[in-house]
PDB file of C-alpha atoms in Angstrom:
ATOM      1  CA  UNK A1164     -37.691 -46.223   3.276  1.00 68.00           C
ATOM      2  CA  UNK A1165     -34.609 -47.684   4.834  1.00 92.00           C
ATOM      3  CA  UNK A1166     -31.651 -46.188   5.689  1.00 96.00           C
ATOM      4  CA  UNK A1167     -28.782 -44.570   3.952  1.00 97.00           C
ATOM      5  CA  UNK A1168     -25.269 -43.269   5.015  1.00 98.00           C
ATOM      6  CA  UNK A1169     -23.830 -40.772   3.203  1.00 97.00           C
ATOM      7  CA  UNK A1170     -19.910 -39.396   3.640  1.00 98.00           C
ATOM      8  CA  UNK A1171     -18.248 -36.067   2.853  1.00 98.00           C
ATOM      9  CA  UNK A1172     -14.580 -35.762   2.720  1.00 98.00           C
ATOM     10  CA  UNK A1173     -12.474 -32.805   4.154  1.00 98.00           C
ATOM     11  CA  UNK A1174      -9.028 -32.114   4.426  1.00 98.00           C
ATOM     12  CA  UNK A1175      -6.749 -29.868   6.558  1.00 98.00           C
ATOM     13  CA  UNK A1176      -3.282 -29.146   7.547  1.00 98.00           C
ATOM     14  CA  UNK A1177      -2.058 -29.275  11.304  1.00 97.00           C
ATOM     15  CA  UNK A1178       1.352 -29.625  13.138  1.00 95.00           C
ATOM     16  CA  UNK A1179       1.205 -31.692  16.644  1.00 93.00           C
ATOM     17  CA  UNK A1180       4.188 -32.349  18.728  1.00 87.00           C
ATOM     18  CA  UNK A1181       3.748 -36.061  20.781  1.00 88.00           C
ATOM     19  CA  UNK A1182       4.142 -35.739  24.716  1.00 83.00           C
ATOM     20  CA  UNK A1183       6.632 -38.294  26.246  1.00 83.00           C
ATOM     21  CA  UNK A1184       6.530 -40.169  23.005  1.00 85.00           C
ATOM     22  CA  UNK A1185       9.774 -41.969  22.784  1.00 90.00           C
ATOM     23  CA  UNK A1186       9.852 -42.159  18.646  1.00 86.00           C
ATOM     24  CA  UNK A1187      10.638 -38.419  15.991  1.00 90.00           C
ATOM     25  CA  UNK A1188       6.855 -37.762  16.479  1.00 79.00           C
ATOM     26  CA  UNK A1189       7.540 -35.718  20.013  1.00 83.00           C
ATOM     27  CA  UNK A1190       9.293 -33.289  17.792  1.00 83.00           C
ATOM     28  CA  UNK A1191       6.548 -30.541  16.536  1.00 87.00           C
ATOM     29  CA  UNK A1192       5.488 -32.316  13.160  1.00 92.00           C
ATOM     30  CA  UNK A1193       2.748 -31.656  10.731  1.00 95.00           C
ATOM     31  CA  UNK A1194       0.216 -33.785   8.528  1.00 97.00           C
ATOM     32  CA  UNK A1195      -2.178 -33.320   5.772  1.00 98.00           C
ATOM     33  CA  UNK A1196      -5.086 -34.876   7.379  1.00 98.00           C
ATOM     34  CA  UNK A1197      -7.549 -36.414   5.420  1.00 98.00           C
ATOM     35  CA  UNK A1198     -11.840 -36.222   7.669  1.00 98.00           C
ATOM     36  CA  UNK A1199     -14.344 -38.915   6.228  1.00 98.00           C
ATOM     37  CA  UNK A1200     -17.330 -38.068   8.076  1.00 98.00           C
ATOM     38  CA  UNK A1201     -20.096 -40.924   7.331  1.00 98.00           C
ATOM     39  CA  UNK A1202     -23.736 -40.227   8.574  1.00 98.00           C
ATOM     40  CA  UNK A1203     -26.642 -42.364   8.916  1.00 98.00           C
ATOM     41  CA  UNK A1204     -30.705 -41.544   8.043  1.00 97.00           C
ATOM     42  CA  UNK A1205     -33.111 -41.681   6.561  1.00 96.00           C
ATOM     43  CA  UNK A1206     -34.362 -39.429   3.150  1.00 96.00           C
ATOM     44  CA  UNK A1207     -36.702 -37.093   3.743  1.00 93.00           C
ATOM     45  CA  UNK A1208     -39.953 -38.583   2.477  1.00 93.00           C
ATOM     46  CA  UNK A1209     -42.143 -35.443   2.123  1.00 93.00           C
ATOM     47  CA  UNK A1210     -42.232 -34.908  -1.288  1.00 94.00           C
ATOM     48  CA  UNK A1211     -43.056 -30.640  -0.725  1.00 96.00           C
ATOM     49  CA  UNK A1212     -39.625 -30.526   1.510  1.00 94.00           C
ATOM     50  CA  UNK A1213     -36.889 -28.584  -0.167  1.00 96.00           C
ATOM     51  CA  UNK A1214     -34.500 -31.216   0.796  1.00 93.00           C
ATOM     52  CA  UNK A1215     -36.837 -34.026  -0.405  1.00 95.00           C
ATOM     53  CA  UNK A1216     -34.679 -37.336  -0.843  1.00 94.00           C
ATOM     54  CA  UNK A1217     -31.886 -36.344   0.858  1.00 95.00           C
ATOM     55  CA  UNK A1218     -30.817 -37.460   4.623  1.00 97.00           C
ATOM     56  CA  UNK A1219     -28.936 -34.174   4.487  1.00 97.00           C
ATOM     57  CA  UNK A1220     -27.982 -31.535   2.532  1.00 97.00           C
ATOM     58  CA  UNK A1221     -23.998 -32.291   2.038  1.00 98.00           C
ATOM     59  CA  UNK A1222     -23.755 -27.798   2.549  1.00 97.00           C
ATOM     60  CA  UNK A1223     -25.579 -28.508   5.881  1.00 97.00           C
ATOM     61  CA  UNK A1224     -22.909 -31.379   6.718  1.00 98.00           C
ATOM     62  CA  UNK A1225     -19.909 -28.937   5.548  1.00 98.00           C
ATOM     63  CA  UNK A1226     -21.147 -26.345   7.458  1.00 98.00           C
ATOM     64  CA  UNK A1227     -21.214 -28.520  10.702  1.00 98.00           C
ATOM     65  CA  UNK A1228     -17.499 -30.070   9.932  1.00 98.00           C
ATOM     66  CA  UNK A1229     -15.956 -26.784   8.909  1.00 98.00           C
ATOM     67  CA  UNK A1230     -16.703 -24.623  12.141  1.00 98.00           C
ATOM     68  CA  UNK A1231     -16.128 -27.042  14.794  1.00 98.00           C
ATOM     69  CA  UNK A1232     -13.151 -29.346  13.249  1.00 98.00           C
ATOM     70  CA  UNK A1233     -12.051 -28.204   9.884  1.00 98.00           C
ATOM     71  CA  UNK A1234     -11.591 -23.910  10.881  1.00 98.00           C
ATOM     72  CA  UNK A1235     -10.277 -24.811  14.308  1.00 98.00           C
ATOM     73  CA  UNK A1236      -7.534 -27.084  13.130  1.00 98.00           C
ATOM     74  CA  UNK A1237      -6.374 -26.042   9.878  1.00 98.00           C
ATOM     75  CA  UNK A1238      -2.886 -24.466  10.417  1.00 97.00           C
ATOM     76  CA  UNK A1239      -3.091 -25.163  14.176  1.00 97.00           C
ATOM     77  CA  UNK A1240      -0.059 -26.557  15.988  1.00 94.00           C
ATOM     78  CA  UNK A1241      -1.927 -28.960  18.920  1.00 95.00           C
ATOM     79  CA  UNK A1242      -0.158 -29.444  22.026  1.00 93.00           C
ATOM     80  CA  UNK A1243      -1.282 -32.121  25.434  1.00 92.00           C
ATOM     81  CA  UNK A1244      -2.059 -29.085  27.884  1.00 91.00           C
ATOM     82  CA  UNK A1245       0.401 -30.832  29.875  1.00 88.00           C
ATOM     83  CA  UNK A1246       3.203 -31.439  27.521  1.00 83.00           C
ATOM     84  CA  UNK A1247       6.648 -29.797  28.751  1.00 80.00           C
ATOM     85  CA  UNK A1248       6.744 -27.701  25.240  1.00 77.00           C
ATOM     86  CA  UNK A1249       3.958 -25.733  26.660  1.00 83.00           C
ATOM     87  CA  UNK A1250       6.812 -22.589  26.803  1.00 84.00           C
ATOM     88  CA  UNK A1251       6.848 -23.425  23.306  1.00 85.00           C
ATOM     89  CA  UNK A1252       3.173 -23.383  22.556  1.00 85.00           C
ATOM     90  CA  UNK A1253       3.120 -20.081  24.745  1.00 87.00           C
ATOM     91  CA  UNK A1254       5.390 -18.223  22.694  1.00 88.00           C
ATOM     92  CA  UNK A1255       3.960 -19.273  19.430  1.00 88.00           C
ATOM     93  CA  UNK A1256       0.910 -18.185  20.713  1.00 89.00           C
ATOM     94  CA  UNK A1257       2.273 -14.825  21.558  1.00 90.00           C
ATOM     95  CA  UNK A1258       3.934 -14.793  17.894  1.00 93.00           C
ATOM     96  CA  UNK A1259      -0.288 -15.138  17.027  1.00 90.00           C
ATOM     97  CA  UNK A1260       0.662 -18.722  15.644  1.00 91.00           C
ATOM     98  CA  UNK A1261      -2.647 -20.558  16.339  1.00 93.00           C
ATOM     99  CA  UNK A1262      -2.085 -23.084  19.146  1.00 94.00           C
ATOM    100  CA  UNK A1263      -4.448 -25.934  20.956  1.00 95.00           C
ATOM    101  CA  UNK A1264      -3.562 -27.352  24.003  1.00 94.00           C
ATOM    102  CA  UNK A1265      -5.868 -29.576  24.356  1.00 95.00           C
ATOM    103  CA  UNK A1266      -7.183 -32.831  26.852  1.00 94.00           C
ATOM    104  CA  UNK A1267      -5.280 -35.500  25.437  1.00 95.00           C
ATOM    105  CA  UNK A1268      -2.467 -36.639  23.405  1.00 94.00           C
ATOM    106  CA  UNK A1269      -2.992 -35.212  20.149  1.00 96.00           C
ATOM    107  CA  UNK A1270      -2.480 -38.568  18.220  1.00 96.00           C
ATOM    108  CA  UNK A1271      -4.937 -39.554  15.016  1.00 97.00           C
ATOM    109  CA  UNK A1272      -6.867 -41.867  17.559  1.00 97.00           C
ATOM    110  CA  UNK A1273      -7.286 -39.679  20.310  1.00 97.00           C
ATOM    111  CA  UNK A1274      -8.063 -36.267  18.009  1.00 98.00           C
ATOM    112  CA  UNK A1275     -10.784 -38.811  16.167  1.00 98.00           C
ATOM    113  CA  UNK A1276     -12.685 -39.442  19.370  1.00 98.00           C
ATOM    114  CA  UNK A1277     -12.859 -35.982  20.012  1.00 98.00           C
ATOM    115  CA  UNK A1278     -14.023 -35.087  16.551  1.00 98.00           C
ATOM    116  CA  UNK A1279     -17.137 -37.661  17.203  1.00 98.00           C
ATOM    117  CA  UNK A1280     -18.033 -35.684  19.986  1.00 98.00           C
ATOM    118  CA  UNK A1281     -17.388 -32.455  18.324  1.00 98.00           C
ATOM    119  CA  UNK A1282     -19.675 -33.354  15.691  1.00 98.00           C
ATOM    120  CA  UNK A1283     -22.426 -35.261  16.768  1.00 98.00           C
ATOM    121  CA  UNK A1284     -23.741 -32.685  19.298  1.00 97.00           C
ATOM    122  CA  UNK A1285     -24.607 -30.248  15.837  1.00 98.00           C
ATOM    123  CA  UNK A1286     -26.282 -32.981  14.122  1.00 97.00           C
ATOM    124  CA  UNK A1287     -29.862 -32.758  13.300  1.00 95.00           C
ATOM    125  CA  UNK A1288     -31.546 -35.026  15.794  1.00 93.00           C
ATOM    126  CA  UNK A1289     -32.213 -37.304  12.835  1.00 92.00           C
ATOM    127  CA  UNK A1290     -29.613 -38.127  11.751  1.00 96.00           C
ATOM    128  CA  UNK A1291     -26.581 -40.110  13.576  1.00 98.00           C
ATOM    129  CA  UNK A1292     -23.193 -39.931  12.786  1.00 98.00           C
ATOM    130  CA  UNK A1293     -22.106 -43.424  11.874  1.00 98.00           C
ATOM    131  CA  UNK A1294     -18.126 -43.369  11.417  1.00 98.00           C
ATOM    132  CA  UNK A1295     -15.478 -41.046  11.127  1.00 98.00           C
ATOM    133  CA  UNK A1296     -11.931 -41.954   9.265  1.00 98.00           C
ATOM    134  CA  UNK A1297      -8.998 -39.462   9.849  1.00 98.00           C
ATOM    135  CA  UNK A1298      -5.844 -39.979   7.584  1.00 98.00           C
ATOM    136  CA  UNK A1299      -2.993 -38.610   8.918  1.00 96.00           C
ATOM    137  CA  UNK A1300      -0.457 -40.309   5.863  1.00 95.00           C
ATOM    138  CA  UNK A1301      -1.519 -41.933   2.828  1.00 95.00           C
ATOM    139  CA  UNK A1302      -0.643 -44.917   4.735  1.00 97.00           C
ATOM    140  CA  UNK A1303      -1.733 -44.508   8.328  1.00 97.00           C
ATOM    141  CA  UNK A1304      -5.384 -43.907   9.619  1.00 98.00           C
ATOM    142  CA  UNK A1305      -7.421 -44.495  12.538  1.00 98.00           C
ATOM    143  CA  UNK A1306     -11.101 -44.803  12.338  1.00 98.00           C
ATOM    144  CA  UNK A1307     -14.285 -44.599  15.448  1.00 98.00           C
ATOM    145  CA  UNK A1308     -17.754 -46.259  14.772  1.00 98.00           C
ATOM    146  CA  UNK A1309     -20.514 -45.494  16.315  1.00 98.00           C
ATOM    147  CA  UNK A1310     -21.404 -48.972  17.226  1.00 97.00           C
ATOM    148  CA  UNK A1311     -18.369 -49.414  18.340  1.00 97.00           C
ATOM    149  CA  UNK A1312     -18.584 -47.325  21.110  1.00 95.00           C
ATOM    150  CA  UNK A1313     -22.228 -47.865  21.907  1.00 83.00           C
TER     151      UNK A1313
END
């Protein structure tokens, strides 16, 4: 049986503010983002499996999304740990807004890397996750492939 690559869509509101950016996106901003998550595997063959056919069970693939991107982000503002708003972030924080400062620059490309990373280490060892596609506008997306960063 060869193999198939299934997707599951997700969706989620954050804010960001873009450190040293010299554009209006280093003002504290928001998106609906838009997750494809694509995986790659093969159906399970054993006809006496519960999830016979599938390469897995789209509730197993939510589960894994939704704890370690979709609940984390959600209604999160996401600050560079480094950015000069941090007295910002600090006093949203002690307002109990949820805030991540986090590694990098909080842009669509950098958030999707660390979404791969996020993701992939709560995958069932047989099964690989093959692309991710984060919409930040109807308009504007960036995407990471797995064999693209082989």
């Amino acid at each position: 049986m060869g193999h198939i690559r299934i997707t599951k869509q997700f969706s989620f509101e954050t804010g960001h503010a873009l450190y040293g950016y010299d554009g209006k996106c280093k003002n504290v901003h928001g998106h609906s983002y838009k997750l494809s998550v694509t995986v790659i595997g093969k159906p399970i063959a054993d006809p006496d499996h519960v999830k016979f056919g599938m390469v897995i069970d789209f509730g197993d693939l939510k589960k894994i999304v939704k704890t370690q991107i979709v609940d984390v982000f959600d209604h999160a503002t996401v600050f560079n740990k480094n950015t000069p708003h941090i007295e910002l972030a600090k006093e949203l924080q002690n307002r109990d807004h949820n805030v991540l400062l986090v590694d990098y620059q909080p842009t669509s490309e950098m958030m999707v890397i660390d979404f791969a990373e996020k993701i992939k280490k709560h995958l069932p060892h047989h099964i690989s996750l093959h692309s991710l596609k984060l919409q930040e506008t109807e308009t504007s997306f960036a995407e990471w492939y797995a064999s693209d960063n082989e």
